[in-house]
Short mmCIF file of C-alpha atoms and ligand atoms in Angstrom, two decimals:
data_model
loop_
_atom_site.label_atom_id
_atom_site.label_comp_id
_atom_site.label_asym_id
_atom_site.label_seq_id
_atom_site.Cartn_x
_atom_site.Cartn_y
_atom_site.Cartn_z
CA UNK Y 137 -26.05 -39.54 -3.96
CA UNK Y 138 -26.01 -40.64 -0.36
CA UNK Y 139 -24.97 -38.35 2.45
CA UNK Y 140 -21.34 -38.46 3.59
CA UNK Y 141 -20.22 -40.37 6.66
CA UNK Y 142 -21.43 -37.63 8.98
CA UNK Y 143 -24.87 -37.83 7.36
CA UNK Y 144 -25.28 -34.12 6.71
CA UNK Y 145 -27.32 -33.81 3.54
CA UNK Y 146 -26.61 -30.07 3.47
CA UNK Y 147 -23.53 -31.09 1.54
CA UNK Y 148 -25.74 -32.56 -1.11
CA UNK Y 149 -25.67 -31.63 -4.78
CA UNK Y 150 -27.70 -28.43 -4.79
CA UNK Y 151 -24.88 -26.06 -3.80
CA UNK Y 152 -22.12 -28.05 -5.44
CA UNK Y 153 -20.97 -27.75 -9.01
CA UNK Y 154 -19.44 -31.20 -9.29
CA UNK Y 155 -21.57 -33.91 -7.61
CA UNK Y 156 -22.39 -36.09 -10.60
CA UNK Y 157 -19.58 -38.63 -10.53
CA UNK Y 158 -19.56 -39.19 -6.77
CA UNK Y 159 -21.47 -41.79 -4.84
CA UNK Y 160 -21.01 -40.03 -1.51
CA UNK Y 161 -21.32 -36.43 -0.40
CA UNK Y 162 -18.10 -34.89 0.86
CA UNK Y 163 -17.09 -35.52 4.46
CA UNK Y 164 -17.75 -32.60 6.76
CA UNK Y 165 -14.05 -32.16 7.51
CA UNK Y 166 -13.11 -32.08 3.83
CA UNK Y 167 -15.97 -29.74 3.07
CA UNK Y 168 -14.96 -27.30 5.80
CA UNK Y 169 -11.37 -27.21 4.59
CA UNK Y 170 -12.36 -26.51 1.03
CA UNK Y 171 -15.24 -24.14 1.60
CA UNK Y 172 -14.17 -20.64 0.56
CA UNK Y 173 -17.49 -18.85 0.36
CA UNK Y 174 -16.90 -17.32 3.81
CA UNK Y 175 -14.21 -15.10 2.33
CA UNK Y 176 -14.69 -15.13 -1.43
CA UNK Y 177 -18.28 -13.88 -1.15
CA UNK Y 178 -16.95 -10.36 -1.08
CA UNK Y 179 -15.97 -10.75 -4.72
CA UNK Y 180 -19.64 -10.82 -5.67
CA UNK Y 181 -19.82 -7.53 -7.60
CA UNK Y 182 -17.03 -8.77 -9.85
CA UNK Y 183 -18.35 -12.29 -10.11
CA UNK Y 184 -21.72 -10.97 -11.23
CA UNK Y 185 -20.09 -8.61 -13.73
CA UNK Y 186 -18.22 -11.61 -15.16
CA UNK Y 187 -21.43 -13.64 -15.28
CA UNK Y 188 -23.22 -10.84 -17.09
CA UNK Y 189 -20.40 -10.68 -19.66
CA UNK Y 190 -20.53 -14.44 -20.02
CA UNK Y 191 -24.31 -14.43 -20.54
CA UNK Y 192 -23.87 -11.79 -23.26
CA UNK Y 193 -21.16 -13.83 -24.94
CA UNK Y 194 -23.24 -17.02 -24.77
CA UNK Y 195 -26.09 -15.20 -26.47
CA UNK Y 196 -23.75 -13.84 -29.14
CA UNK Y 197 -22.61 -17.34 -30.06
CA UNK Y 198 -26.15 -18.69 -29.93
CA UNK Y 199 -25.84 -20.92 -26.85
CA UNK Y 200 -28.43 -18.76 -25.09
CA UNK Y 201 -31.60 -17.68 -26.84
CA UNK Y 202 -32.74 -14.12 -26.29
CA UNK Y 203 -35.38 -15.42 -23.89
CA UNK Y 204 -32.87 -17.50 -21.89
CA UNK Y 205 -30.48 -14.57 -21.81
CA UNK Y 206 -33.23 -12.27 -20.53
CA UNK Y 207 -34.23 -14.75 -17.83
CA UNK Y 208 -30.62 -15.15 -16.67
CA UNK Y 209 -29.93 -11.42 -16.65
CA UNK Y 210 -33.12 -10.78 -14.67
CA UNK Y 211 -32.07 -13.40 -12.13
CA UNK Y 212 -28.52 -12.01 -11.93
CA UNK Y 213 -29.98 -8.57 -11.26
CA UNK Y 214 -32.13 -10.00 -8.46
CA UNK Y 215 -29.09 -11.76 -7.00
CA UNK Y 216 -27.16 -8.49 -7.12
CA UNK Y 217 -29.90 -6.79 -5.12
CA UNK Y 218 -29.93 -9.61 -2.59
CA UNK Y 219 -26.16 -9.56 -2.17
CA UNK Y 220 -26.03 -5.78 -1.89
CA UNK Y 221 -28.78 -5.65 0.73
CA UNK Y 222 -27.48 -8.58 2.75
CA UNK Y 223 -30.62 -10.59 1.98
CA UNK Y 224 -28.69 -13.24 0.08
CA UNK Y 225 -28.59 -16.35 2.21
CA UNK Y 226 -25.45 -18.47 2.15
CA UNK Y 227 -26.15 -22.16 2.69
CA UNK Y 228 -23.88 -24.74 4.29
CA UNK Y 229 -23.89 -26.45 0.89
CA UNK Y 230 -22.47 -23.41 -0.91
CA UNK Y 231 -18.83 -24.24 -1.51
CA UNK Y 232 -17.73 -20.98 -3.01
CA UNK Y 233 -19.23 -17.80 -4.38
CA UNK Y 234 -19.56 -19.25 -7.87
CA UNK Y 235 -21.54 -22.21 -6.55
CA UNK Y 236 -23.73 -20.02 -4.35
CA UNK Y 237 -24.61 -17.74 -7.27
CA UNK Y 238 -25.41 -20.68 -9.56
CA UNK Y 239 -27.52 -22.30 -6.86
CA UNK Y 240 -29.55 -19.11 -6.51
CA UNK Y 241 -29.69 -18.62 -10.27
CA UNK Y 242 -31.33 -22.02 -10.65
CA UNK Y 243 -33.72 -21.24 -7.78
CA UNK Y 244 -34.78 -18.06 -9.57
CA UNK Y 245 -34.57 -19.04 -13.25
CA UNK Y 246 -35.08 -22.79 -13.09
CA UNK Y 247 -33.23 -25.01 -15.55
CA UNK Y 248 -32.38 -21.99 -17.69
CA UNK Y 249 -30.06 -20.87 -14.87
CA UNK Y 250 -28.05 -24.04 -15.41
CA UNK Y 251 -27.17 -22.94 -18.95
CA UNK Y 252 -24.80 -20.17 -17.82
CA UNK Y 253 -22.02 -22.56 -16.85
CA UNK Y 254 -21.33 -23.57 -20.46
CA UNK Y 255 -17.92 -22.49 -21.69
CA UNK Y 256 -16.39 -21.38 -18.44
CA UNK Y 257 -14.66 -22.82 -15.44
CA UNK Y 258 -14.24 -21.61 -11.92
CA UNK Y 259 -10.55 -21.46 -12.80
CA UNK Y 260 -10.94 -18.62 -15.27
CA UNK Y 261 -13.81 -17.17 -13.25
CA UNK Y 262 -11.94 -16.79 -9.96
CA UNK Y 263 -8.85 -15.22 -11.45
CA UNK Y 264 -11.06 -12.76 -13.32
CA UNK Y 265 -12.93 -11.87 -10.14
CA UNK Y 266 -9.68 -11.25 -8.30
CA UNK Y 267 -8.28 -9.11 -11.09
CA UNK Y 268 -11.42 -6.97 -11.23
CA UNK Y 269 -11.40 -6.62 -7.45
CA UNK Y 270 -7.74 -5.61 -7.34
CA UNK Y 271 -8.14 -3.13 -10.17
CA UNK Y 272 -10.68 -1.23 -8.07
CA UNK Y 273 -8.75 -1.70 -4.85
CA UNK Y 274 -5.58 -0.25 -6.38
CA UNK Y 275 -7.50 2.82 -7.52
CA UNK Y 276 -8.89 3.37 -4.03
CA UNK Y 277 -5.50 2.85 -2.40
CA UNK Y 278 -3.78 5.24 -4.79
CA UNK Y 279 -6.33 7.91 -3.82
CA UNK Y 280 -5.64 7.24 -0.13
CA UNK Y 281 -1.87 7.47 -0.61
CA UNK Y 282 -2.37 10.71 -2.54
CA UNK Y 283 -4.30 12.12 0.39
CA UNK Y 284 -1.49 11.23 2.79
CA UNK Y 285 1.02 12.88 0.45
CA UNK Y 286 -1.17 15.99 0.44
CA UNK Y 287 -1.21 15.99 4.25
CA UNK Y 288 2.60 15.83 4.30
CA UNK Y 289 2.81 18.55 1.65
CA UNK Y 290 0.53 20.86 3.67
CA UNK Y 291 2.60 20.28 6.76
CA UNK Y 292 5.81 20.85 4.79
CA UNK Y 293 4.44 24.09 3.38
CA UNK Y 294 4.06 25.50 6.89
CA UNK Y 295 7.53 24.36 7.93
CA UNK Y 296 9.54 24.87 4.75
CA UNK Y 297 12.23 26.92 6.46
CA UNK Y 298 11.96 25.66 10.02
CA UNK Y 299 15.39 24.51 11.20
CA UNK Y 300 15.44 20.98 12.57
CA UNK Y 301 18.19 18.53 13.37
CA UNK Y 302 18.83 16.02 10.60
CA UNK Y 303 20.01 12.56 11.59
CA UNK Y 304 22.11 9.69 10.40
CA UNK Y 305 22.46 6.66 12.69
CA UNK Y 306 19.88 8.50 14.81
CA UNK Y 307 22.74 10.83 15.80
CA UNK Y 308 22.46 14.51 15.02
CA UNK Y 309 24.23 15.07 11.72
CA UNK Y 310 23.43 18.35 9.96
CA UNK Y 311 20.60 20.83 10.22
CA UNK Y 312 17.77 20.46 7.73
CA UNK Y 313 14.41 22.12 7.42
CA UNK Y 314 11.41 20.32 8.84
CA UNK Y 315 9.67 20.76 5.49
CA UNK Y 316 12.52 18.93 3.78
CA UNK Y 317 12.20 16.07 6.25
CA UNK Y 318 8.43 15.77 5.81
CA UNK Y 319 8.73 15.83 2.03
CA UNK Y 320 11.21 12.95 2.19
CA UNK Y 321 8.34 10.76 3.35
CA UNK Y 322 6.05 12.14 0.65
CA UNK Y 323 8.52 11.15 -2.10
CA UNK Y 324 8.78 7.61 -0.79
CA UNK Y 325 4.99 7.43 -1.02
CA UNK Y 326 5.23 8.77 -4.54
CA UNK Y 327 7.21 5.73 -5.57
CA UNK Y 328 4.61 3.53 -3.87
CA UNK Y 329 1.94 5.05 -6.11
CA UNK Y 330 4.16 4.30 -9.10
CA UNK Y 331 4.55 0.68 -8.00
CA UNK Y 332 0.81 0.24 -7.40
CA UNK Y 333 0.07 1.63 -10.84
CA UNK Y 334 2.71 -0.52 -12.42
CA UNK Y 335 1.13 -3.58 -10.80
CA UNK Y 336 -2.24 -2.40 -12.08
CA UNK Y 337 -1.01 -2.67 -15.68
CA UNK Y 338 -0.51 -6.40 -15.18
CA UNK Y 339 -3.68 -6.77 -13.09
CA UNK Y 340 -5.74 -5.30 -15.93
CA UNK Y 341 -5.64 -8.44 -18.11
CA UNK Y 342 -8.68 -10.47 -19.12
CA UNK Y 343 -8.71 -14.22 -18.45
CA UNK Y 344 -12.30 -15.23 -19.20
CA UNK Y 345 -12.38 -17.41 -22.26
CA UNK Y 346 -9.50 -19.51 -20.94
CA UNK Y 347 -11.83 -22.21 -19.65
CA UNK Y 348 -10.38 -24.70 -17.18
CA UNK Y 349 -6.94 -24.44 -18.77
CA UNK Y 350 -6.96 -25.24 -22.47
CA UNK Y 351 -9.15 -22.53 -23.93
CA UNK Y 352 -12.81 -22.54 -24.86
CA UNK Y 353 -14.99 -23.96 -27.60
CA UNK Y 354 -18.52 -22.95 -28.69
CA UNK Y 355 -17.12 -19.92 -30.57
CA UNK Y 356 -16.57 -17.91 -27.37
CA UNK Y 357 -14.06 -15.10 -27.86
CA UNK Y 358 -11.60 -14.10 -25.11
CA UNK Y 359 -11.29 -10.61 -26.62
CA UNK Y 360 -15.04 -10.10 -26.30
CA UNK Y 361 -14.87 -10.64 -22.54
CA UNK Y 362 -12.03 -8.14 -22.26
CA UNK Y 363 -14.08 -5.60 -24.13
CA UNK Y 364 -17.20 -6.18 -22.04
CA UNK Y 365 -15.34 -5.96 -18.72
CA UNK Y 366 -13.11 -3.06 -19.74
CA UNK Y 367 -9.84 -4.96 -19.44
CA UNK Y 368 -6.89 -3.35 -21.21
CA UNK Y 369 -5.41 -6.61 -22.47
CA UNK Y 370 -6.21 -10.27 -23.09
CA UNK Y 371 -4.12 -13.07 -21.61
CA UNK Y 372 -2.20 -14.64 -24.48
CA UNK Y 373 -2.05 -18.17 -23.04
CA UNK Y 374 -5.00 -19.89 -21.38
CA UNK Y 375 -2.77 -22.10 -19.22
CA UNK Y 376 -0.81 -19.12 -17.93
CA UNK Y 377 -4.10 -17.25 -17.46
CA UNK Y 378 -5.52 -19.71 -14.92
CA UNK Y 379 -2.18 -20.43 -13.19
CA UNK Y 380 -0.78 -16.91 -12.91
CA UNK Y 381 -0.98 -15.01 -9.64
CA UNK Y 382 2.03 -12.79 -10.36
CA UNK Y 383 -0.30 -9.82 -10.45
CA UNK Y 384 -1.34 -10.53 -6.86
CA UNK Y 385 2.30 -10.88 -5.80
CA UNK Y 386 3.17 -7.59 -7.46
CA UNK Y 387 0.32 -5.89 -5.70
CA UNK Y 388 1.31 -7.44 -2.36
CA UNK Y 389 4.94 -6.41 -2.88
CA UNK Y 390 3.86 -2.84 -3.51
CA UNK Y 391 1.54 -3.04 -0.48
CA UNK Y 392 4.29 -4.44 1.75
CA UNK Y 393 6.74 -1.72 0.78
CA UNK Y 394 4.06 0.92 1.28
CA UNK Y 395 3.49 -0.63 4.72
CA UNK Y 396 7.21 -0.43 5.43
CA UNK Y 397 7.21 3.25 4.48
CA UNK Y 398 4.25 3.90 6.77
CA UNK Y 399 6.10 2.11 9.56
CA UNK Y 400 9.13 4.37 9.14
CA UNK Y 401 6.92 7.43 9.29
CA UNK Y 402 5.09 5.94 12.28
CA UNK Y 403 8.36 5.30 14.11
CA UNK Y 404 9.43 8.90 13.56
CA UNK Y 405 6.17 10.20 14.98
CA UNK Y 406 6.71 7.98 18.03
CA UNK Y 407 10.16 9.50 18.48
CA UNK Y 408 9.10 13.08 17.78
CA UNK Y 409 6.30 12.94 20.33
CA UNK Y 410 8.44 11.50 23.13
CA UNK Y 411 9.46 13.82 25.96
CA UNK Y 412 13.07 13.19 24.95
CA UNK Y 413 12.54 14.70 21.49
CA UNK Y 414 9.58 16.93 22.26
CA UNK Y 415 9.25 18.02 18.65
CA UNK Y 416 5.55 17.53 18.19
CA UNK Y 417 2.24 16.69 19.78
CA UNK Y 418 -0.33 14.46 18.08
CA UNK Y 419 -3.81 16.00 18.21
CA UNK Y 420 -6.30 14.63 20.74
CA UNK Y 421 -8.39 12.96 18.06
CA UNK Y 422 -5.42 10.83 17.01
CA UNK Y 423 -3.98 10.18 20.46
CA UNK Y 424 -4.95 7.69 23.14
CA UNK Y 425 -4.74 7.69 26.89
CA UNK Y 426 -3.75 5.19 29.52
CA UNK Y 427 -6.24 3.36 31.72
CA UNK Y 428 -4.00 3.88 34.78
CA UNK Y 429 -1.71 6.84 34.14
CA UNK Y 430 -3.88 9.95 33.80
CA UNK Y 431 -1.13 12.05 32.25
CA UNK Y 432 -0.41 9.76 29.31
CA UNK Y 433 -0.81 10.77 25.67
CA UNK Y 434 0.11 7.81 23.53
CA UNK Y 435 0.79 7.80 19.79
CA UNK Y 436 -1.13 4.55 19.16
CA UNK Y 437 -1.90 5.34 15.53
CA UNK Y 438 1.80 5.65 14.80
CA UNK Y 439 2.57 2.46 16.72
CA UNK Y 440 -0.18 0.45 15.07
CA UNK Y 441 0.87 1.50 11.63
CA UNK Y 442 4.44 0.61 12.52
CA UNK Y 443 3.19 -2.87 13.37
CA UNK Y 444 0.94 -3.28 10.32
CA UNK Y 445 4.04 -3.53 8.15
CA UNK Y 446 4.57 -6.97 9.66
CA UNK Y 447 1.29 -8.38 8.45
CA UNK Y 448 1.65 -6.76 5.04
CA UNK Y 449 5.03 -8.41 4.59
CA UNK Y 450 3.43 -11.63 5.84
CA UNK Y 451 0.68 -11.38 3.23
CA UNK Y 452 3.29 -11.10 0.49
CA UNK Y 453 5.32 -14.01 1.82
CA UNK Y 454 2.22 -16.19 2.20
CA UNK Y 455 1.33 -15.89 -1.48
CA UNK Y 456 4.90 -16.23 -2.71
CA UNK Y 457 5.33 -19.43 -0.73
CA UNK Y 458 1.97 -20.74 -1.95
CA UNK Y 459 3.09 -20.27 -5.56
CA UNK Y 460 6.54 -21.72 -5.13
CA UNK Y 461 6.84 -25.05 -6.92
CA UNK Y 462 3.16 -25.18 -7.98
CA UNK Y 463 2.78 -27.19 -11.16
CA UNK Y 464 0.77 -25.69 -14.00
CA UNK Y 465 -2.01 -24.93 -14.23
CA UNK Y 466 -4.72 -24.32 -11.64
CA UNK Y 467 -4.16 -25.99 -8.28
CA UNK Y 468 -6.48 -25.66 -5.33
CA UNK Y 469 -3.59 -24.09 -3.44
CA UNK Y 470 -4.45 -20.97 -5.41
CA UNK Y 471 -7.57 -20.56 -3.30
CA UNK Y 472 -5.17 -19.40 -0.57
CA UNK Y 473 -4.28 -16.26 -2.52
CA UNK Y 474 -7.40 -14.38 -1.58
CA UNK Y 475 -7.25 -13.87 2.16
CA UNK Y 476 -3.75 -12.32 2.08
CA UNK Y 477 -4.83 -10.03 -0.76
CA UNK Y 478 -7.98 -8.98 1.10
CA UNK Y 479 -6.00 -8.51 4.29
CA UNK Y 480 -3.47 -6.25 2.58
CA UNK Y 481 -6.19 -4.13 0.98
CA UNK Y 482 -8.21 -3.90 4.21
CA UNK Y 483 -5.14 -3.11 6.31
CA UNK Y 484 -4.06 -0.27 4.04
CA UNK Y 485 -7.58 1.09 3.66
CA UNK Y 486 -7.78 1.48 7.42
CA UNK Y 487 -4.19 2.60 7.99
CA UNK Y 488 -3.77 5.25 5.29
CA UNK Y 489 -6.59 7.61 6.39
CA UNK Y 490 -5.53 7.25 10.02
CA UNK Y 491 -1.95 8.21 9.19
CA UNK Y 492 -3.12 11.15 7.06
CA UNK Y 493 -5.32 12.35 9.91
CA UNK Y 494 -2.51 11.94 12.42
CA UNK Y 495 -0.12 13.95 10.22
CA UNK Y 496 -2.70 16.70 9.83
CA UNK Y 497 -3.13 16.78 13.61
CA UNK Y 498 0.60 17.15 14.42
CA UNK Y 499 1.61 20.40 16.08
CA UNK Y 500 5.36 20.98 15.86
CA UNK Y 501 7.37 22.99 18.39
CA UNK Y 502 9.41 25.39 16.25
CA UNK Y 503 11.52 26.71 19.14
CA UNK Y 504 12.52 23.28 20.36
CA UNK Y 505 13.36 22.11 16.85
CA UNK Y 506 15.46 25.22 16.24
CA UNK Y 507 17.34 24.81 19.50
CA UNK Y 508 18.13 21.21 18.65
CA UNK Y 509 19.09 22.08 15.07
CA UNK Y 510 22.05 24.23 16.01
CA UNK Y 511 23.22 22.64 19.18
CA UNK Y 512 26.27 20.49 19.67
CA UNK Y 513 28.51 20.25 16.68
CA UNK Y 514 25.86 20.38 13.99
CA UNK Y 515 27.89 22.87 11.97
CA UNK Y 516 31.22 21.02 12.11
CA UNK Y 517 30.92 20.03 8.45
CA UNK Y 518 30.34 23.68 7.55
CA UNK Y 519 33.51 24.73 9.39
CA UNK Y 520 35.51 22.04 7.58
CA UNK Y 521 34.07 23.12 4.23
CA UNK Y 522 34.96 26.74 4.99
CA UNK Y 523 38.55 25.56 5.40
CA UNK Y 524 38.26 23.79 2.03
CA UNK Y 525 37.13 27.06 0.46
CA UNK Y 526 40.35 28.52 1.83
CA UNK Y 527 42.54 25.90 0.21
CA UNK Y 528 42.82 23.25 2.92
CA UNK Y 529 42.47 19.63 1.77
CA UNK Y 530 39.26 18.15 3.14
CA UNK Y 531 41.18 15.29 4.72
CA UNK Y 532 43.20 17.75 6.83
CA UNK Y 533 40.20 19.99 7.47
CA UNK Y 534 38.20 17.04 8.75
CA UNK Y 535 41.03 16.01 11.04
CA UNK Y 536 41.54 19.49 12.49
CA UNK Y 537 37.86 20.21 13.08
CA UNK Y 538 37.55 16.73 14.60
CA UNK Y 539 40.37 17.61 16.99
CA UNK Y 540 38.61 20.83 17.88
CA UNK Y 541 35.40 18.95 18.61
CA UNK Y 542 37.32 16.55 20.87
CA UNK Y 543 38.83 19.51 22.78
CA UNK Y 544 35.43 21.12 23.17
CA UNK Y 545 33.93 17.86 24.42
CA UNK Y 546 36.72 17.53 26.98
CA UNK Y 547 35.95 21.05 28.19
CA UNK Y 548 32.22 20.51 28.14
CA UNK Y 549 31.42 23.19 25.58
CA UNK Y 550 30.12 22.92 22.05
CA UNK Y 551 31.41 24.75 18.98
CA UNK Y 552 29.12 27.67 19.75
CA UNK Y 553 30.81 27.94 23.13
CA UNK Y 554 34.14 28.87 21.52
CA UNK Y 555 34.58 32.57 21.06
CA UNK Y 556 35.73 33.97 17.72
CA UNK Y 557 39.28 34.63 18.98
CA UNK Y 558 39.79 31.07 20.02
CA UNK Y 559 38.33 29.72 16.80
CA UNK Y 560 40.67 31.90 14.74
CA UNK Y 561 43.63 30.89 16.87
CA UNK Y 562 42.96 27.22 16.28
CA UNK Y 563 42.01 27.59 12.62
CA UNK Y 564 44.06 30.59 11.39
CA UNK Y 565 42.74 30.13 7.82
CA UNK Y 566 39.46 31.51 9.14
CA UNK Y 567 41.10 34.87 10.03
CA UNK Y 568 38.90 36.90 7.69
CA UNK Y 569 35.93 34.50 7.58
CA UNK Y 570 32.43 35.66 8.48
CA UNK Y 571 32.19 33.62 11.65
CA UNK Y 572 28.67 34.78 12.45
CA UNK Y 573 27.47 33.34 9.15
CA UNK Y 574 29.50 30.21 9.75
CA UNK Y 575 27.80 29.72 13.10
CA UNK Y 576 24.32 30.49 11.78
CA UNK Y 577 21.90 27.63 11.19
CA UNK Y 578 19.78 29.59 8.68
CA UNK Y 579 22.96 30.37 6.74
CA UNK Y 580 23.95 26.70 6.87
CA UNK Y 581 20.54 25.73 5.50
CA UNK Y 582 20.77 28.33 2.72
CA UNK Y 583 24.20 26.98 1.73
CA UNK Y 584 22.65 23.57 0.84
CA UNK Y 585 21.40 25.18 -2.31
CA UNK Y 586 21.90 22.38 -4.81
CA UNK Y 587 18.73 20.92 -6.32
CA UNK Y 588 17.36 18.37 -3.81
CA UNK Y 589 19.12 20.16 -0.93
CA UNK Y 590 17.57 21.57 2.21
CA UNK Y 591 17.96 25.30 1.33
CA UNK Y 592 14.47 26.69 1.92
CA UNK Y 593 14.20 27.99 -1.64
CA UNK Y 594 15.03 24.50 -2.95
CA UNK Y 595 12.51 22.93 -0.58
CA UNK Y 596 9.91 25.36 -1.90
CA UNK Y 597 10.73 24.24 -5.45
CA UNK Y 598 10.54 20.63 -4.38
CA UNK Y 599 7.16 21.21 -2.80
CA UNK Y 600 5.90 22.91 -5.97
CA UNK Y 601 7.07 19.92 -7.97
CA UNK Y 602 5.27 17.47 -5.69
CA UNK Y 603 2.11 19.58 -5.79
CA UNK Y 604 2.25 19.63 -9.59
CA UNK Y 605 2.48 15.83 -9.62
CA UNK Y 606 -0.47 15.53 -7.27
CA UNK Y 607 -2.49 18.00 -9.33
CA UNK Y 608 -1.71 16.22 -12.60
CA UNK Y 609 -2.96 13.07 -10.98
CA UNK Y 610 -6.21 14.59 -9.77
CA UNK Y 611 -7.02 16.02 -13.21
CA UNK Y 612 -9.54 13.95 -15.16
CA UNK Y 613 -7.97 11.81 -17.85
CA UNK Y 614 -8.11 13.55 -21.29
N1 LIG R 737 -12.60 -21.46 -4.76
C1 LIG R 737 -11.66 -21.62 -5.83
C2 LIG R 737 -10.52 -20.61 -5.67
O1 LIG R 737 -10.67 -19.71 -4.93
C3 LIG R 737 -12.31 -21.43 -7.14
C4 LIG R 737 -11.78 -22.26 -8.25
C5 LIG R 737 -11.98 -23.68 -7.94
N2 LIG R 737 -11.72 -24.47 -9.08
C6 LIG R 737 -11.68 -25.78 -9.01
N3 LIG R 737 -11.50 -26.42 -10.08
N4 LIG R 737 -11.79 -26.41 -7.86
O2 LIG R 737 -9.48 -20.73 -6.27
#
């Protein structure tokens, strides 16, 4: 082996797993493009777990003697300590994590270290590492989403019956309770947990024992790896096993949608904390100031999380486009799956606790919410429905109340500004109606008494149901 054109013998054989058939070391430019150890090194706990399982399997089939196995396991343990403490030194000649670990293994265990590569390929190794990593990451993210749901539930509990304006088209529509509104976000997050868990089912599949693509020899048993690494299932087809990144796409899709949900919540906090809404104040610890305007209190957490949705969607799209049209089985393109996956996990691990903290810090202004809830023509639907109760077809009722609203607008008053006499004159069907109840926001809320509605007693039931789901989740598995 002679050095490549740039003459850097750091790219020599010691950190590479494939030098034998080449007369020249790789060119620096090619090496830099292909070198993944800078980002895949973080998979080390999983790579070492896979290597341990592989050493055990090689001993079982007699490829490793007990003494060789012991020497390899001792070296793997030492490497684990070095990686955990930061003492492990990456060399320019380490192409990826697998190569770096083998290089160190041979440094520590001599030629015996070179026996571990039998019966496996980086193709089944890397996909196994990524699956093990994602299995843990999903569990951590689910716990973080659960905590955010709990923050929303706590906030909803305090505001179960607080009147607030409900919107469609960002125009005031009908009064709701603030608790109902907050729980709406918690249920969206509930589906995100379901999607993450669903993805986890297809993440939790063992691929070691697939080899490069065609399956393994030497008596190695794919099911034994699954057992050793605690995978729930074994990939049925070795070619699919090394080519498949659907599990990463499913995770990224769940992550992107979770990011979109966080962005919708973030946008609402931005609106609620504006002077124009004035519904809430974000606590100091989750607010930021301006370097020039001393009075400013900015909702940066909400804005940042609104923006993070963009990169989460980008991470999903990056991997989907990488996979599109890829021929079976492993292609080096697949190396590009990892950074988007890491980015999505890292982004959510930072965002979720910040959003939970921000929600816990929100202080809502009950009086301002209540004033906004009843103002304008918020109860127009209730008036129309009262006419329906008295036999008027909804089509006519809608038309007549709409006409009344138009008159009021022309006179610069809202429905509340009409006195009872005038209301009865215009809508004679309401002659014996309880107009005070009809004009009352709390009564309007209580009328929405169907399951899933905003009546405070229904919101309380809804909250109890969410809490039960969160509790069931926190309970240790039987
Ligand atoms: N660094 C590679 C990846 O992340 C590992 C597998 C490489 N396999 C190969 N035959 N070049 O996908």
